[in-house]
mmCIF file of C-alpha atoms and ligand atoms in Angstrom:
data_model
loop_
_atom_site.group_PDB
_atom_site.id
_atom_site.type_symbol
_atom_site.label_atom_id
_atom_site.label_comp_id
_atom_site.label_asym_id
_atom_site.label_seq_id
_atom_site.Cartn_x
_atom_site.Cartn_y
_atom_site.Cartn_z
ATOM 1 C CA MET P 57 59.378 245.888 81.421
ATOM 2 C CA LYS P 58 58.038 245.826 77.866
ATOM 3 C CA VAL P 59 57.113 242.280 76.881
ATOM 4 C CA ALA P 60 55.493 240.664 73.849
ATOM 5 C CA VAL P 61 53.537 237.574 74.887
ATOM 6 C CA TYR P 62 53.188 235.155 71.964
ATOM 7 C CA SER P 63 50.437 232.515 71.638
ATOM 8 C CA THR P 64 48.223 234.261 74.183
ATOM 9 C CA ARG P 65 44.996 232.353 74.736
ATOM 10 C CA SER P 66 41.858 234.004 76.067
ATOM 11 C CA TYR P 67 41.950 231.846 79.215
ATOM 12 C CA GLU P 68 45.512 232.953 80.067
ATOM 13 C CA ARG P 69 44.976 236.703 79.965
ATOM 14 C CA PRO P 70 43.021 237.139 83.231
ATOM 15 C CA PHE P 71 45.794 235.304 85.107
ATOM 16 C CA PHE P 72 48.424 237.614 83.602
ATOM 17 C CA GLU P 73 46.379 240.737 84.271
ATOM 18 C CA ARG P 74 45.870 239.739 87.907
ATOM 19 C CA ALA P 75 49.579 238.907 88.384
ATOM 20 C CA ASN P 76 50.592 242.186 86.717
ATOM 21 C CA THR P 77 48.713 244.461 89.137
ATOM 22 C CA ASP P 78 51.849 244.774 91.296
ATOM 23 C CA HIS P 79 54.513 244.409 88.597
ATOM 24 C CA LYS P 80 53.016 246.915 86.164
ATOM 25 C CA HIS P 81 54.925 245.523 83.175
ATOM 26 C CA SER P 82 53.915 246.823 79.765
ATOM 27 C CA VAL P 83 52.388 243.662 78.278
ATOM 28 C CA THR P 84 51.415 243.243 74.619
ATOM 29 C CA TYR P 85 49.314 240.125 74.094
ATOM 30 C CA LEU P 86 49.858 238.507 70.683
ATOM 31 C CA GLU P 87 47.701 235.670 69.413
ATOM 32 C CA PRO P 88 50.089 234.258 66.757
ATOM 33 C CA ARG P 89 52.622 231.568 67.500
ATOM 34 C CA LEU P 90 56.242 232.678 67.465
ATOM 35 C CA THR P 91 57.724 231.586 64.130
ATOM 36 C CA THR P 92 60.258 233.021 61.686
ATOM 37 C CA GLY P 93 57.280 234.832 60.101
ATOM 38 C CA SER P 94 55.851 236.373 63.279
ATOM 39 C CA ALA P 95 59.140 237.138 65.094
ATOM 40 C CA VAL P 96 59.259 240.695 63.674
ATOM 41 C CA LEU P 97 56.168 241.547 65.742
ATOM 42 C CA ALA P 98 58.522 241.639 68.729
ATOM 43 C CA ASN P 99 60.711 244.330 67.191
ATOM 44 C CA GLY P 100 61.648 246.777 69.954
ATOM 45 C CA TYR P 101 60.563 244.444 72.783
ATOM 46 C CA PRO P 102 63.405 243.659 75.220
ATOM 47 C CA ALA P 103 61.408 240.677 76.494
ATOM 48 C CA VAL P 104 59.436 238.003 74.671
ATOM 49 C CA SER P 105 57.317 235.363 76.364
ATOM 50 C CA VAL P 106 56.615 232.016 74.707
ATOM 51 C CA PHE P 107 54.636 228.835 75.321
ATOM 52 C CA VAL P 108 55.462 225.222 74.450
ATOM 53 C CA ASP P 109 54.138 225.376 70.881
ATOM 54 C CA ASP P 110 56.173 228.462 69.967
ATOM 55 C CA ASP P 111 59.265 228.085 67.833
ATOM 56 C CA ALA P 112 62.366 229.472 69.521
ATOM 57 C CA SER P 113 64.820 227.877 67.094
ATOM 58 C CA ALA P 114 68.144 229.516 66.161
ATOM 59 C CA ALA P 115 66.661 231.324 63.136
ATOM 60 C CA VAL P 116 63.833 232.805 65.207
ATOM 61 C CA LEU P 117 66.166 233.810 68.041
ATOM 62 C CA ARG P 118 68.403 235.662 65.576
ATOM 63 C CA ILE P 119 65.414 237.711 64.356
ATOM 64 C CA LEU P 120 64.382 238.468 67.949
ATOM 65 C CA HIS P 121 67.934 239.475 68.841
ATOM 66 C CA ALA P 122 68.163 241.810 65.848
ATOM 67 C CA GLY P 123 64.934 243.435 67.061
ATOM 68 C CA GLY P 124 66.441 244.112 70.498
ATOM 69 C CA THR P 125 65.133 241.141 72.516
ATOM 70 C CA ARG P 126 67.402 240.137 75.391
ATOM 71 C CA LEU P 127 65.084 237.996 77.500
ATOM 72 C CA LEU P 128 63.040 234.955 76.545
ATOM 73 C CA ALA P 129 60.520 234.243 79.307
ATOM 74 C CA LEU P 130 59.122 230.721 78.937
ATOM 75 C CA ARG P 131 55.631 230.070 80.282
ATOM 76 C CA SER P 132 56.603 226.434 80.751
ATOM 77 C CA ALA P 133 58.973 224.156 82.604
ATOM 78 C CA GLY P 134 60.101 222.328 79.438
ATOM 79 C CA PHE P 135 62.547 224.144 77.143
ATOM 80 C CA ASN P 136 63.010 221.656 74.288
ATOM 81 C CA HIS P 137 61.407 224.178 71.888
ATOM 82 C CA VAL P 138 64.273 226.631 72.514
ATOM 83 C CA ASP P 139 67.738 226.551 70.932
ATOM 84 C CA VAL P 140 69.383 227.285 74.252
ATOM 85 C CA ALA P 141 72.934 227.236 72.843
ATOM 86 C CA GLU P 142 72.029 229.881 70.252
ATOM 87 C CA ALA P 143 70.266 232.011 72.882
ATOM 88 C CA ASP P 144 73.423 231.836 74.998
ATOM 89 C CA ARG P 145 75.613 232.794 72.035
ATOM 90 C CA LEU P 146 73.370 235.761 71.246
ATOM 91 C CA GLY P 147 73.252 236.855 74.884
ATOM 92 C CA ILE P 148 69.508 236.240 75.220
ATOM 93 C CA LYS P 149 68.725 235.114 78.745
ATOM 94 C CA VAL P 150 66.253 232.234 78.938
ATOM 95 C CA LEU P 151 64.114 232.048 82.073
ATOM 96 C CA ARG P 152 61.451 229.414 82.698
ATOM 97 C CA VAL P 153 58.840 228.425 85.237
ATOM 98 C CA PRO P 154 60.515 225.304 86.637
ATOM 99 C CA ALA P 155 57.660 224.330 88.924
ATOM 100 C CA TYR P 156 54.133 225.653 88.746
ATOM 101 C CA SER P 157 52.044 222.750 89.857
ATOM 102 C CA PRO P 158 53.505 219.281 89.704
ATOM 103 C CA TYR P 159 50.110 218.181 91.053
ATOM 104 C CA ALA P 160 48.316 219.368 87.895
ATOM 105 C CA VAL P 161 50.352 217.116 85.584
ATOM 106 C CA ALA P 162 50.677 214.208 88.023
ATOM 107 C CA GLU P 163 46.929 214.141 88.662
ATOM 108 C CA HIS P 164 46.262 214.291 84.909
ATOM 109 C CA ALA P 165 48.582 211.311 84.334
ATOM 110 C CA VAL P 166 46.834 209.300 87.036
ATOM 111 C CA GLY P 167 43.452 210.418 85.647
ATOM 112 C CA MET P 168 44.478 208.964 82.291
ATOM 113 C CA MET P 169 45.416 205.660 83.973
ATOM 114 C CA LEU P 170 42.008 205.462 85.683
ATOM 115 C CA THR P 171 40.134 206.418 82.509
ATOM 116 C CA LEU P 172 41.924 203.832 80.368
ATOM 117 C CA ASN P 173 41.554 201.186 83.043
ATOM 118 C CA ARG P 174 37.890 201.746 84.007
ATOM 119 C CA LYS P 175 36.871 203.141 80.584
ATOM 120 C CA PHE P 176 35.048 206.219 81.891
ATOM 121 C CA HIS P 177 35.085 207.745 78.403
ATOM 122 C CA ARG P 178 33.148 204.807 76.975
ATOM 123 C CA ALA P 179 30.834 204.476 79.986
ATOM 124 C CA PHE P 180 29.906 208.175 79.764
ATOM 125 C CA ASN P 181 28.754 207.810 76.155
ATOM 126 C CA ARG P 182 26.979 204.507 76.748
ATOM 127 C CA VAL P 183 24.920 205.716 79.670
ATOM 128 C CA ARG P 184 23.815 208.796 77.714
ATOM 129 C CA GLU P 185 22.481 206.423 75.062
ATOM 130 C CA GLN P 186 20.680 204.424 77.763
ATOM 131 C CA ASN P 187 23.006 201.493 77.207
ATOM 132 C CA PHE P 188 23.622 200.200 80.708
ATOM 133 C CA ALA P 189 25.405 196.982 79.678
ATOM 134 C CA LEU P 190 28.840 196.437 81.173
ATOM 135 C CA ASP P 191 30.377 194.292 78.415
ATOM 136 C CA GLY P 192 33.789 195.603 77.432
ATOM 137 C CA LEU P 193 34.128 197.916 80.434
ATOM 138 C CA MET P 194 35.984 195.578 82.793
ATOM 139 C CA GLY P 195 39.088 197.042 84.382
ATOM 140 C CA PHE P 196 41.588 195.912 87.019
ATOM 141 C CA ASP P 197 42.398 196.901 90.595
ATOM 142 C CA MET P 198 45.180 199.482 90.665
ATOM 143 C CA HIS P 199 46.001 198.110 94.121
ATOM 144 C CA GLY P 200 48.948 195.717 93.872
ATOM 145 C CA LYS P 201 49.826 196.573 90.251
ATOM 146 C CA ALA P 202 53.435 197.303 89.277
ATOM 147 C CA VAL P 203 53.889 200.835 87.962
ATOM 148 C CA GLY P 204 57.156 202.040 86.423
ATOM 149 C CA VAL P 205 57.812 205.783 86.689
ATOM 150 C CA ILE P 206 60.487 207.148 84.330
ATOM 151 C CA GLY P 207 61.775 210.418 85.785
ATOM 152 C CA THR P 208 61.292 211.132 89.479
ATOM 153 C CA GLY P 209 61.610 214.914 89.462
ATOM 154 C CA ARG P 210 58.859 217.197 90.703
ATOM 155 C CA ILE P 211 56.022 215.588 88.729
ATOM 156 C CA GLY P 212 57.304 211.998 88.929
ATOM 157 C CA GLU P 213 57.583 212.293 92.713
ATOM 158 C CA VAL P 214 53.921 213.357 93.031
ATOM 159 C CA VAL P 215 52.900 210.487 90.723
ATOM 160 C CA CYS P 216 54.816 208.070 92.975
ATOM 161 C CA ARG P 217 53.070 209.507 96.040
ATOM 162 C CA ILE P 218 49.570 209.142 94.529
ATOM 163 C CA LEU P 219 50.247 205.610 93.268
ATOM 164 C CA THR P 220 51.759 204.553 96.575
ATOM 165 C CA GLY P 221 48.484 205.740 98.139
ATOM 166 C CA PHE P 222 46.588 203.445 95.745
ATOM 167 C CA GLY P 223 48.668 200.517 96.993
ATOM 168 C CA CYS P 224 50.591 200.092 93.724
ATOM 169 C CA ARG P 225 54.070 198.578 93.705
ATOM 170 C CA VAL P 226 56.005 201.557 92.384
ATOM 171 C CA MET P 227 59.391 201.245 90.730
ATOM 172 C CA ALA P 228 61.305 204.008 88.981
ATOM 173 C CA PHE P 229 64.195 204.823 86.708
ATOM 174 C CA ASP P 230 66.046 208.139 86.932
ATOM 175 C CA PRO P 231 69.778 208.888 86.454
ATOM 176 C CA SER P 232 69.450 211.004 89.629
ATOM 177 C CA PRO P 233 67.137 208.942 91.852
ATOM 178 C CA SER P 234 64.929 210.923 94.208
ATOM 179 C CA GLN P 235 65.545 210.432 97.928
ATOM 180 C CA ALA P 236 61.942 211.430 98.654
ATOM 181 C CA CYS P 237 60.768 208.579 96.409
ATOM 182 C CA ARG P 238 63.140 206.097 98.026
ATOM 183 C CA SER P 239 61.771 207.046 101.437
ATOM 184 C CA MET P 240 58.203 206.351 100.304
ATOM 185 C CA GLY P 241 59.296 202.847 99.279
ATOM 186 C CA VAL P 242 59.829 203.351 95.536
ATOM 187 C CA GLU P 243 62.292 200.806 94.171
ATOM 188 C CA PHE P 244 64.874 202.247 91.739
ATOM 189 C CA VAL P 245 65.661 199.788 88.945
ATOM 190 C CA THR P 246 67.290 199.817 85.507
ATOM 191 C CA LYS P 247 65.198 200.954 82.556
ATOM 192 C CA GLU P 248 65.192 197.385 81.167
ATOM 193 C CA ASP P 249 63.956 195.999 84.489
ATOM 194 C CA LEU P 250 61.246 198.641 84.638
ATOM 195 C CA TYR P 251 60.041 197.776 81.117
ATOM 196 C CA ALA P 252 60.009 194.051 81.887
ATOM 197 C CA ARG P 253 58.188 194.293 85.230
ATOM 198 C CA SER P 254 55.649 197.127 84.892
ATOM 199 C CA ASP P 255 51.916 196.786 84.270
ATOM 200 C CA ILE P 256 51.843 200.545 83.693
ATOM 201 C CA VAL P 257 54.741 202.706 82.441
ATOM 202 C CA THR P 258 54.437 206.473 82.909
ATOM 203 C CA LEU P 259 56.893 209.029 81.503
ATOM 204 C CA HIS P 260 57.980 212.058 83.551
ATOM 205 C CA CYS P 261 61.450 212.824 82.181
ATOM 206 C CA PRO P 262 62.325 215.829 79.988
ATOM 207 C CA LEU P 263 62.822 215.593 76.235
ATOM 208 C CA THR P 264 66.579 215.578 75.642
ATOM 209 C CA PRO P 265 68.785 214.016 72.955
ATOM 210 C CA GLN P 266 69.006 210.980 75.296
ATOM 211 C CA THR P 267 65.255 210.617 75.759
ATOM 212 C CA ARG P 268 64.146 211.366 72.164
ATOM 213 C CA HIS P 269 62.433 208.165 70.944
ATOM 214 C CA MET P 270 63.458 206.394 74.154
ATOM 215 C CA ILE P 271 60.199 204.463 73.706
ATOM 216 C CA ASP P 272 60.880 202.771 70.362
ATOM 217 C CA THR P 273 60.382 199.328 68.836
ATOM 218 C CA THR P 274 63.044 197.785 71.095
ATOM 219 C CA SER P 275 61.819 199.243 74.378
ATOM 220 C CA LEU P 276 58.166 198.522 73.512
ATOM 221 C CA ALA P 277 59.067 194.882 72.800
ATOM 222 C CA ARG P 278 60.675 194.651 76.245
ATOM 223 C CA MET P 279 57.456 195.756 77.943
ATOM 224 C CA ARG P 280 54.864 193.298 79.227
ATOM 225 C CA PRO P 281 52.086 192.300 76.829
ATOM 226 C CA GLY P 282 49.061 194.454 77.667
ATOM 227 C CA VAL P 283 51.144 197.205 79.266
ATOM 228 C CA MET P 284 49.511 200.612 79.754
ATOM 229 C CA LEU P 285 51.747 203.475 78.594
ATOM 230 C CA ILE P 286 51.194 207.079 79.720
ATOM 231 C CA ASN P 287 53.014 210.104 78.304
ATOM 232 C CA THR P 288 52.366 213.538 79.803
ATOM 233 C CA SER P 289 55.977 214.681 79.249
ATOM 234 C CA ARG P 290 56.906 215.447 75.660
ATOM 235 C CA GLY P 291 55.652 213.735 72.506
ATOM 236 C CA ALA P 292 58.997 212.922 70.936
ATOM 237 C CA ILE P 293 59.989 210.676 73.849
ATOM 238 C CA ILE P 294 57.822 208.106 72.037
ATOM 239 C CA ASP P 295 58.431 207.000 68.444
ATOM 240 C CA SER P 296 54.793 207.257 67.282
ATOM 241 C CA LEU P 297 55.220 204.856 64.340
ATOM 242 C CA ALA P 298 56.700 202.187 66.618
ATOM 243 C CA LEU P 299 53.822 202.745 69.043
ATOM 244 C CA ILE P 300 51.225 202.324 66.283
ATOM 245 C CA GLU P 301 52.885 199.065 65.187
ATOM 246 C CA SER P 302 52.883 197.739 68.733
ATOM 247 C CA LEU P 303 49.202 198.703 69.163
ATOM 248 C CA LYS P 304 48.331 196.960 65.890
ATOM 249 C CA GLN P 305 50.087 193.809 67.081
ATOM 250 C CA GLY P 306 48.094 193.976 70.317
ATOM 251 C CA HIS P 307 51.268 194.138 72.399
ATOM 252 C CA VAL P 308 50.680 197.498 74.086
ATOM 253 C CA GLY P 309 47.348 197.233 75.893
ATOM 254 C CA SER P 310 46.415 200.907 76.214
ATOM 255 C CA VAL P 311 47.987 204.320 75.799
ATOM 256 C CA GLY P 312 47.334 207.742 77.324
ATOM 257 C CA LEU P 313 48.930 210.659 75.487
ATOM 258 C CA ASP P 314 48.751 214.278 76.611
ATOM 259 C CA VAL P 315 51.563 215.123 74.190
ATOM 260 C CA TYR P 316 52.432 214.134 70.630
ATOM 261 C CA GLU P 317 55.689 214.569 68.736
ATOM 262 C CA GLU P 318 54.153 216.715 65.981
ATOM 263 C CA GLU P 319 51.641 218.487 68.217
ATOM 264 C CA GLY P 320 52.836 221.974 67.148
ATOM 265 C CA ASP P 321 50.509 222.033 64.129
ATOM 266 C CA LEU P 322 47.532 220.615 65.999
ATOM 267 C CA PHE P 323 47.206 221.315 69.685
ATOM 268 C CA PHE P 324 45.771 224.477 71.256
ATOM 269 C CA LYS P 325 43.656 225.148 68.145
ATOM 270 C CA ASP P 326 40.060 224.383 67.138
ATOM 271 C CA LEU P 327 40.490 222.310 63.973
ATOM 272 C CA SER P 328 37.016 220.793 64.087
ATOM 273 C CA ALA P 329 36.188 222.039 60.578
ATOM 274 C CA ASP P 330 39.575 221.122 59.070
ATOM 275 C CA VAL P 331 40.983 218.012 57.440
ATOM 276 C CA ILE P 332 43.896 216.814 59.575
ATOM 277 C CA LYS P 333 46.802 215.977 57.308
ATOM 278 C CA ASP P 334 48.942 214.196 59.893
ATOM 279 C CA ASP P 335 48.143 210.536 59.115
ATOM 280 C CA VAL P 336 50.136 209.245 62.082
ATOM 281 C CA PHE P 337 48.089 211.304 64.523
ATOM 282 C CA VAL P 338 44.824 210.375 62.805
ATOM 283 C CA ARG P 339 45.774 206.677 63.020
ATOM 284 C CA LEU P 340 46.482 207.064 66.744
ATOM 285 C CA MET P 341 43.026 208.609 67.217
ATOM 286 C CA THR P 342 41.340 205.538 65.697
ATOM 287 C CA PHE P 343 42.414 203.054 68.385
ATOM 288 C CA PRO P 344 39.724 202.435 71.009
ATOM 289 C CA ASN P 345 42.432 201.868 73.607
ATOM 290 C CA VAL P 346 44.247 205.172 73.004
ATOM 291 C CA LEU P 347 43.197 208.232 74.985
ATOM 292 C CA ILE P 348 44.522 211.557 73.725
ATOM 293 C CA THR P 349 44.264 214.923 75.446
ATOM 294 C CA ALA P 350 45.693 218.048 73.822
ATOM 295 C CA HIS P 351 48.522 219.007 76.209
ATOM 296 C CA GLN P 352 46.254 219.956 79.082
ATOM 297 C CA GLY P 353 48.186 218.337 81.921
ATOM 298 C CA PHE P 354 49.225 221.748 83.229
ATOM 299 C CA PHE P 355 45.757 223.237 82.862
ATOM 300 C CA THR P 356 44.512 223.973 86.386
ATOM 301 C CA ARG P 357 43.712 227.314 88.012
ATOM 302 C CA GLU P 358 46.585 226.866 90.434
ATOM 303 C CA ALA P 359 49.097 226.135 87.668
ATOM 304 C CA CYS P 360 47.934 229.057 85.485
ATOM 305 C CA THR P 361 48.207 231.420 88.474
ATOM 306 C CA ALA P 362 51.729 230.211 89.224
ATOM 307 C CA ILE P 363 52.810 230.397 85.547
ATOM 308 C CA ALA P 364 51.666 234.036 85.267
ATOM 309 C CA GLU P 365 53.215 235.048 88.596
ATOM 310 C CA THR P 366 56.587 233.390 87.939
ATOM 311 C CA THR P 367 56.788 234.636 84.337
ATOM 312 C CA LEU P 368 56.152 238.245 85.351
ATOM 313 C CA GLY P 369 58.447 237.795 88.371
ATOM 314 C CA ASN P 370 61.158 236.581 85.978
ATOM 315 C CA LEU P 371 60.819 239.844 84.008
ATOM 316 C CA ALA P 372 61.134 241.868 87.213
ATOM 317 C CA GLY P 373 64.175 239.829 88.283
ATOM 318 C CA PHE P 374 65.842 240.342 84.908
ATOM 319 C CA GLU P 375 65.207 244.092 85.083
ATOM 320 C CA SER P 376 66.612 244.423 88.585
ATOM 321 C CA GLY P 377 69.527 242.024 87.944
ATOM 322 C CA SER P 378 68.339 239.553 90.563
ATOM 323 C CA VAL P 379 67.031 236.554 88.620
ATOM 324 C CA ASN P 380 66.131 233.436 90.544
ATOM 325 C CA ALA P 381 69.003 231.069 89.644
ATOM 326 C CA GLU P 382 66.623 228.095 89.645
ATOM 327 C CA ASN P 383 64.654 229.629 86.754
ATOM 328 C CA VAL P 384 67.638 230.147 84.428
ATOM 329 C CA VAL P 385 67.954 227.762 81.458
ATOM 330 C CA THR P 386 71.582 227.186 80.463
ATOM 331 C CA PRO P 387 73.159 225.165 77.604
ATOM 332 C CA LYS P 388 74.534 222.738 80.222
ATOM 333 C CA MET P 389 70.950 221.670 81.003
ATOM 334 C CA VAL P 390 70.461 220.470 77.413
ATOM 335 C CA VAL P 391 73.166 217.756 77.228
HETATM 336 P P1 NAI J 626 62.009 217.844 86.704
HETATM 337 O O1 NAI J 626 63.155 218.540 86.067
HETATM 338 O O2 NAI J 626 61.630 218.212 88.098
HETATM 339 O O3 NAI J 626 62.238 216.267 86.661
HETATM 340 C C1 NAI J 626 62.681 215.570 85.545
HETATM 341 C C2 NAI J 626 63.353 214.300 86.045
HETATM 342 O O4 NAI J 626 63.685 213.517 84.906
HETATM 343 C C3 NAI J 626 64.642 214.558 86.828
HETATM 344 O O5 NAI J 626 64.613 213.869 88.050
HETATM 345 C C4 NAI J 626 65.732 214.014 85.900
HETATM 346 O O6 NAI J 626 66.831 213.462 86.608
HETATM 347 C C5 NAI J 626 64.964 212.936 85.150
HETATM 348 N N1 NAI J 626 65.604 212.528 83.910
HETATM 349 C C6 NAI J 626 66.427 213.237 83.088
HETATM 350 N N2 NAI J 626 66.848 212.469 82.070
HETATM 351 C C7 NAI J 626 66.279 211.243 82.261
HETATM 352 C C8 NAI J 626 66.337 210.029 81.549
HETATM 353 N N3 NAI J 626 67.092 209.887 80.458
HETATM 354 N N4 NAI J 626 65.624 208.971 82.016
HETATM 355 C C9 NAI J 626 64.874 209.079 83.132
HETATM 356 N N5 NAI J 626 64.790 210.215 83.861
HETATM 357 C C10 NAI J 626 65.479 211.285 83.429
HETATM 358 O O7 NAI J 626 60.774 218.054 85.702
HETATM 359 P P2 NAI J 626 59.231 217.986 86.040
HETATM 360 O O8 NAI J 626 58.756 219.301 86.524
HETATM 361 O O9 NAI J 626 58.955 216.784 86.869
HETATM 362 O O10 NAI J 626 58.619 217.785 84.578
HETATM 363 C C11 NAI J 626 58.889 216.617 83.819
HETATM 364 C C12 NAI J 626 58.473 216.855 82.386
HETATM 365 O O11 NAI J 626 57.054 216.998 82.322
HETATM 366 C C13 NAI J 626 58.985 218.189 81.791
HETATM 367 O O12 NAI J 626 60.287 218.040 81.263
HETATM 368 C C14 NAI J 626 57.983 218.480 80.721
HETATM 369 O O13 NAI J 626 58.445 217.919 79.508
HETATM 370 C C15 NAI J 626 56.731 217.742 81.169
HETATM 371 N N6 NAI J 626 55.623 218.651 81.487
HETATM 372 C C16 NAI J 626 54.428 218.447 80.864
HETATM 373 C C17 NAI J 626 53.356 219.264 81.125
HETATM 374 C C18 NAI J 626 52.015 219.030 80.511
HETATM 375 O O14 NAI J 626 51.160 219.928 80.529
HETATM 376 N N7 NAI J 626 51.753 217.858 79.958
HETATM 377 C C19 NAI J 626 53.496 220.414 82.020
HETATM 378 C C20 NAI J 626 54.777 220.495 82.688
HETATM 379 C C21 NAI J 626 55.805 219.646 82.397
#
């Protein structure tokens, strides 16, 4: 099938080329992000593949549709960057990669907890400057700490498993609690209870209208003083301004962010010679107790292999009329 792959990065291409040896799709790799301006590049392509920083809003989808696109193949699990209702109305099928490696993201989230706690980032720099003093590097035992996991789907479940292994007391909130988590001893509680009792809160739910700014001034105030907050899900689950205020007041103890609500203009690019105009992001970068990574939770060899294989498999399924039902994104999933 003929497919235009937007936002192709050099590191992705070998995985796609390897996965395409059997499929033999006709793949055009495009470096630009999908936007209203670049959508015409897909003219005549029945399939378009996009990543999380591409814009698949209604206006863009209408341009793609006019150019003959009938399949949007997401190289991600999340689909908050897609106007799914408009795609449905236009008859554009949206297929995603629902699970590529929950381990990649879960391990990144736990890595952030360990880094913030034991301050590896600071220790690394100190030792290179021959400063072997330990002042300011003290952490705490993870063993016995209360960790609140919001969202116990594929990634949240792996996080629970790792933290249970550490000897943490794991509690969780999810409108559809996971049986697997219950059986490993995770206690399901209300969101308010989780905020009030957790030493660490980690977010693993999707971005939906219900979860947008779920972490705001009110929920932050309910959390324990000194709480560690980890977000590897989607940036807009946290109200960044409320988070900055809470950090300034010294209420939130430390924060690990792999995602940011306005990351579209920043992440996945080398801006080292540019002036960053997003003052909120720049303020977040100034806190010594905030660790930011640029949406790299998914970034393991295993995950990239699975993303390429499932994406190209989705094209084959669409062509042969046998799509994997689990990979289909429908408007019902957005409510
Ligand atoms: P999943 O669909 O397997 O699990 C999501 C869970 O969240 C489900 O159990 C669902 O019931 C729960 N949920 C839905 N609404 C909720 C709410 N209001 N409060 C609490 N829980 C709620 O998804 P998966 O694979 O575990 O991924 C989770 C999120 O991680 C994705 O939506 C995506 O945004 C993010 N992600 C981030 C990546 C990264 O590189 N940083 C890579 C892959 C996913």
